[in-house]
Amino acid sequence: MELAIPQYIADWLKKHLKSKSKFFGVQTRPPILGSLIERTIGFKTEGQLQFYNTKAYEWSKLYGIIEFCNELENDLVVLVDSLVERMTKGVELPSNLKTVLPSDATLTIEDLKLIDSL
């Protein structure tokens, strides 16, 4: 099966399997799609934060992420999202939450380097 995930992203994820980093998917897609992606690229997330209320999507997504950060207050949480600027405007974020706005429709190699530097 072929997915629209660049190989460099799959390689980056696999490299982080060996580190102490943990990855959680944050998406509105059904869990089966996340599972399919994981099997295809050989990468396992620690879990998924799910958001299905499309009418309140941005608010409920941000609320869920802030709640997640508060539960993991001693860990660094990195949010990479194309809506990050609009979603977080005027909102006080937890100190352990770092946001990254992707440079393009998909993460670039430079974006991955930025995430690694956090």
PDB file of C-alpha atoms in Angstrom:
ATOM      1  CA  MET A   1       0.000   0.000   0.000  1.00  0.00           C
ATOM      2  CA  GLU A   2       1.203   3.478  -0.783  1.00  0.00           C
ATOM      3  CA  LEU A   3       0.470   6.462   1.452  1.00  0.00           C
ATOM      4  CA  ALA A   4       0.911  10.142   0.739  1.00  0.00           C
ATOM      5  CA  ILE A   5       3.608  10.429   3.410  1.00  0.00           C
ATOM      6  CA  PRO A   6       7.062  11.418   2.189  1.00  0.00           C
ATOM      7  CA  GLN A   7       9.742   8.847   2.912  1.00  0.00           C
ATOM      8  CA  TYR A   8      11.816  11.373   4.885  1.00  0.00           C
ATOM      9  CA  ILE A   9       8.922  11.774   7.358  1.00  0.00           C
ATOM     10  CA  ALA A  10       8.540   7.997   7.713  1.00  0.00           C
ATOM     11  CA  ASP A  11      12.305   7.721   8.309  1.00  0.00           C
ATOM     12  CA  TRP A  12      12.187  10.537  10.876  1.00  0.00           C
ATOM     13  CA  LEU A  13       9.362   8.816  12.758  1.00  0.00           C
ATOM     14  CA  LYS A  14      11.201   5.489  12.730  1.00  0.00           C
ATOM     15  CA  LYS A  15      14.356   7.198  14.048  1.00  0.00           C
ATOM     16  CA  HIS A  16      12.340   8.540  16.965  1.00  0.00           C
ATOM     17  CA  LEU A  17      11.078   5.072  17.812  1.00  0.00           C
ATOM     18  CA  LYS A  18      14.517   4.493  19.306  1.00  0.00           C
ATOM     19  CA  SER A  19      14.385   7.674  21.414  1.00  0.00           C
ATOM     20  CA  LYS A  20      12.392   8.444  24.531  1.00  0.00           C
ATOM     21  CA  SER A  21       9.935  10.538  22.486  1.00  0.00           C
ATOM     22  CA  LYS A  22       6.297   9.534  22.471  1.00  0.00           C
ATOM     23  CA  PHE A  23       3.929  10.417  19.679  1.00  0.00           C
ATOM     24  CA  PHE A  24       0.189  10.873  19.885  1.00  0.00           C
ATOM     25  CA  GLY A  25      -1.943  11.410  16.838  1.00  0.00           C
ATOM     26  CA  VAL A  26      -4.384  14.306  16.962  1.00  0.00           C
ATOM     27  CA  GLN A  27      -6.984  14.012  14.278  1.00  0.00           C
ATOM     28  CA  THR A  28     -10.599  13.931  13.241  1.00  0.00           C
ATOM     29  CA  ARG A  29     -10.133  10.837  11.114  1.00  0.00           C
ATOM     30  CA  PRO A  30     -11.369   7.474  12.381  1.00  0.00           C
ATOM     31  CA  PRO A  31      -8.825   5.461  14.413  1.00  0.00           C
ATOM     32  CA  ILE A  32      -8.635   2.838  11.652  1.00  0.00           C
ATOM     33  CA  LEU A  33      -6.883   5.327   9.343  1.00  0.00           C
ATOM     34  CA  GLY A  34      -4.241   6.095  11.966  1.00  0.00           C
ATOM     35  CA  SER A  35      -3.744   2.381  12.488  1.00  0.00           C
ATOM     36  CA  LEU A  36      -3.315   1.847   8.745  1.00  0.00           C
ATOM     37  CA  ILE A  37      -0.674   4.580   8.570  1.00  0.00           C
ATOM     38  CA  GLU A  38       1.185   3.091  11.538  1.00  0.00           C
ATOM     39  CA  ARG A  39       1.260  -0.386   9.987  1.00  0.00           C
ATOM     40  CA  THR A  40       2.332   0.899   6.591  1.00  0.00           C
ATOM     41  CA  ILE A  41       5.315   2.903   7.816  1.00  0.00           C
ATOM     42  CA  GLY A  42       6.143   0.657  10.770  1.00  0.00           C
ATOM     43  CA  PHE A  43       5.590   3.288  13.436  1.00  0.00           C
ATOM     44  CA  LYS A  44       3.411   3.054  16.537  1.00  0.00           C
ATOM     45  CA  THR A  45       1.943   6.065  18.327  1.00  0.00           C
ATOM     46  CA  GLU A  46       1.255   6.036  22.052  1.00  0.00           C
ATOM     47  CA  GLY A  47      -2.388   6.860  21.420  1.00  0.00           C
ATOM     48  CA  GLN A  48      -4.684   9.341  19.762  1.00  0.00           C
ATOM     49  CA  LEU A  49      -6.605  12.388  20.856  1.00  0.00           C
ATOM     50  CA  GLN A  50      -9.862  12.254  18.922  1.00  0.00           C
ATOM     51  CA  PHE A  51     -12.069  15.162  17.861  1.00  0.00           C
ATOM     52  CA  TYR A  52     -15.307  14.500  16.020  1.00  0.00           C
ATOM     53  CA  ASN A  53     -17.368  17.630  16.744  1.00  0.00           C
ATOM     54  CA  THR A  54     -16.730  19.494  13.488  1.00  0.00           C
ATOM     55  CA  LYS A  55     -18.855  22.485  14.545  1.00  0.00           C
ATOM     56  CA  ALA A  56     -16.588  23.181  17.523  1.00  0.00           C
ATOM     57  CA  TYR A  57     -13.507  21.543  16.032  1.00  0.00           C
ATOM     58  CA  GLU A  58     -10.842  24.190  16.639  1.00  0.00           C
ATOM     59  CA  TRP A  59     -12.063  25.010  20.139  1.00  0.00           C
ATOM     60  CA  SER A  60     -12.521  21.395  21.236  1.00  0.00           C
ATOM     61  CA  LYS A  61      -9.205  20.395  19.685  1.00  0.00           C
ATOM     62  CA  LEU A  62      -7.302  23.152  21.480  1.00  0.00           C
ATOM     63  CA  TYR A  63      -9.133  22.473  24.744  1.00  0.00           C
ATOM     64  CA  GLY A  64      -8.235  18.776  24.465  1.00  0.00           C
ATOM     65  CA  ILE A  65      -4.584  19.570  23.752  1.00  0.00           C
ATOM     66  CA  ILE A  66      -4.368  21.978  26.698  1.00  0.00           C
ATOM     67  CA  GLU A  67      -5.963  19.372  28.958  1.00  0.00           C
ATOM     68  CA  PHE A  68      -3.448  16.802  27.640  1.00  0.00           C
ATOM     69  CA  CYS A  69      -0.547  19.203  28.385  1.00  0.00           C
ATOM     70  CA  ASN A  70      -1.829  19.769  31.896  1.00  0.00           C
ATOM     71  CA  GLU A  71      -1.888  16.010  32.510  1.00  0.00           C
ATOM     72  CA  LEU A  72       1.730  15.778  31.284  1.00  0.00           C
ATOM     73  CA  GLU A  73       3.010  18.962  32.881  1.00  0.00           C
ATOM     74  CA  ASN A  74       6.580  17.639  33.260  1.00  0.00           C
ATOM     75  CA  ASP A  75       6.838  16.674  29.585  1.00  0.00           C
ATOM     76  CA  LEU A  76       7.363  18.785  26.492  1.00  0.00           C
ATOM     77  CA  VAL A  77       4.374  18.645  24.142  1.00  0.00           C
ATOM     78  CA  VAL A  78       4.866  19.778  20.541  1.00  0.00           C
ATOM     79  CA  LEU A  79       1.800  20.677  18.489  1.00  0.00           C
ATOM     80  CA  VAL A  80       2.374  20.702  14.740  1.00  0.00           C
ATOM     81  CA  ASP A  81      -0.715  21.937  12.926  1.00  0.00           C
ATOM     82  CA  SER A  82      -1.480  24.115   9.914  1.00  0.00           C
ATOM     83  CA  LEU A  83      -4.177  25.862  11.996  1.00  0.00           C
ATOM     84  CA  VAL A  84      -1.923  26.508  14.984  1.00  0.00           C
ATOM     85  CA  GLU A  85      -1.772  30.304  14.608  1.00  0.00           C
ATOM     86  CA  ARG A  86      -5.508  30.749  14.155  1.00  0.00           C
ATOM     87  CA  MET A  87      -6.350  28.174  16.809  1.00  0.00           C
ATOM     88  CA  THR A  88      -4.102  29.642  19.530  1.00  0.00           C
ATOM     89  CA  LYS A  89      -4.557  33.382  18.884  1.00  0.00           C
ATOM     90  CA  GLY A  90      -5.270  35.129  22.179  1.00  0.00           C
ATOM     91  CA  VAL A  91      -5.144  31.897  24.186  1.00  0.00           C
ATOM     92  CA  GLU A  92      -2.765  31.415  27.093  1.00  0.00           C
ATOM     93  CA  LEU A  93      -0.998  28.123  26.429  1.00  0.00           C
ATOM     94  CA  PRO A  94       0.613  25.811  28.975  1.00  0.00           C
ATOM     95  CA  SER A  95       4.355  26.417  29.371  1.00  0.00           C
ATOM     96  CA  ASN A  96       5.143  22.849  28.290  1.00  0.00           C
ATOM     97  CA  LEU A  97       3.374  23.297  24.929  1.00  0.00           C
ATOM     98  CA  LYS A  98       5.443  24.354  21.914  1.00  0.00           C
ATOM     99  CA  THR A  99       3.730  25.041  18.611  1.00  0.00           C
ATOM    100  CA  VAL A 100       5.080  24.555  15.110  1.00  0.00           C
ATOM    101  CA  LEU A 101       3.409  25.879  11.974  1.00  0.00           C
ATOM    102  CA  PRO A 102       4.327  23.596   9.046  1.00  0.00           C
ATOM    103  CA  SER A 103       6.105  25.394   6.196  1.00  0.00           C
ATOM    104  CA  ASP A 104       4.017  23.647   3.576  1.00  0.00           C
ATOM    105  CA  ALA A 105       1.020  21.331   3.217  1.00  0.00           C
ATOM    106  CA  THR A 106       3.225  18.580   4.589  1.00  0.00           C
ATOM    107  CA  LEU A 107       6.146  18.800   6.994  1.00  0.00           C
ATOM    108  CA  THR A 108       9.425  19.747   5.378  1.00  0.00           C
ATOM    109  CA  ILE A 109      12.876  18.549   6.398  1.00  0.00           C
ATOM    110  CA  GLU A 110      13.409  22.004   7.950  1.00  0.00           C
ATOM    111  CA  ASP A 111      10.220  21.582  10.011  1.00  0.00           C
ATOM    112  CA  LEU A 112      11.517  18.261  11.338  1.00  0.00           C
ATOM    113  CA  LYS A 113      14.836  19.890  12.257  1.00  0.00           C
ATOM    114  CA  LEU A 114      12.930  22.611  14.131  1.00  0.00           C
ATOM    115  CA  ILE A 115      10.945  19.985  16.038  1.00  0.00           C
ATOM    116  CA  ASP A 116      14.159  18.152  16.894  1.00  0.00           C
ATOM    117  CA  SER A 117      15.639  21.378  18.292  1.00  0.00           C
ATOM    118  CA  LEU A 118      12.802  21.952  20.782  1.00  0.00           C
TER     119      LEU A 118
END
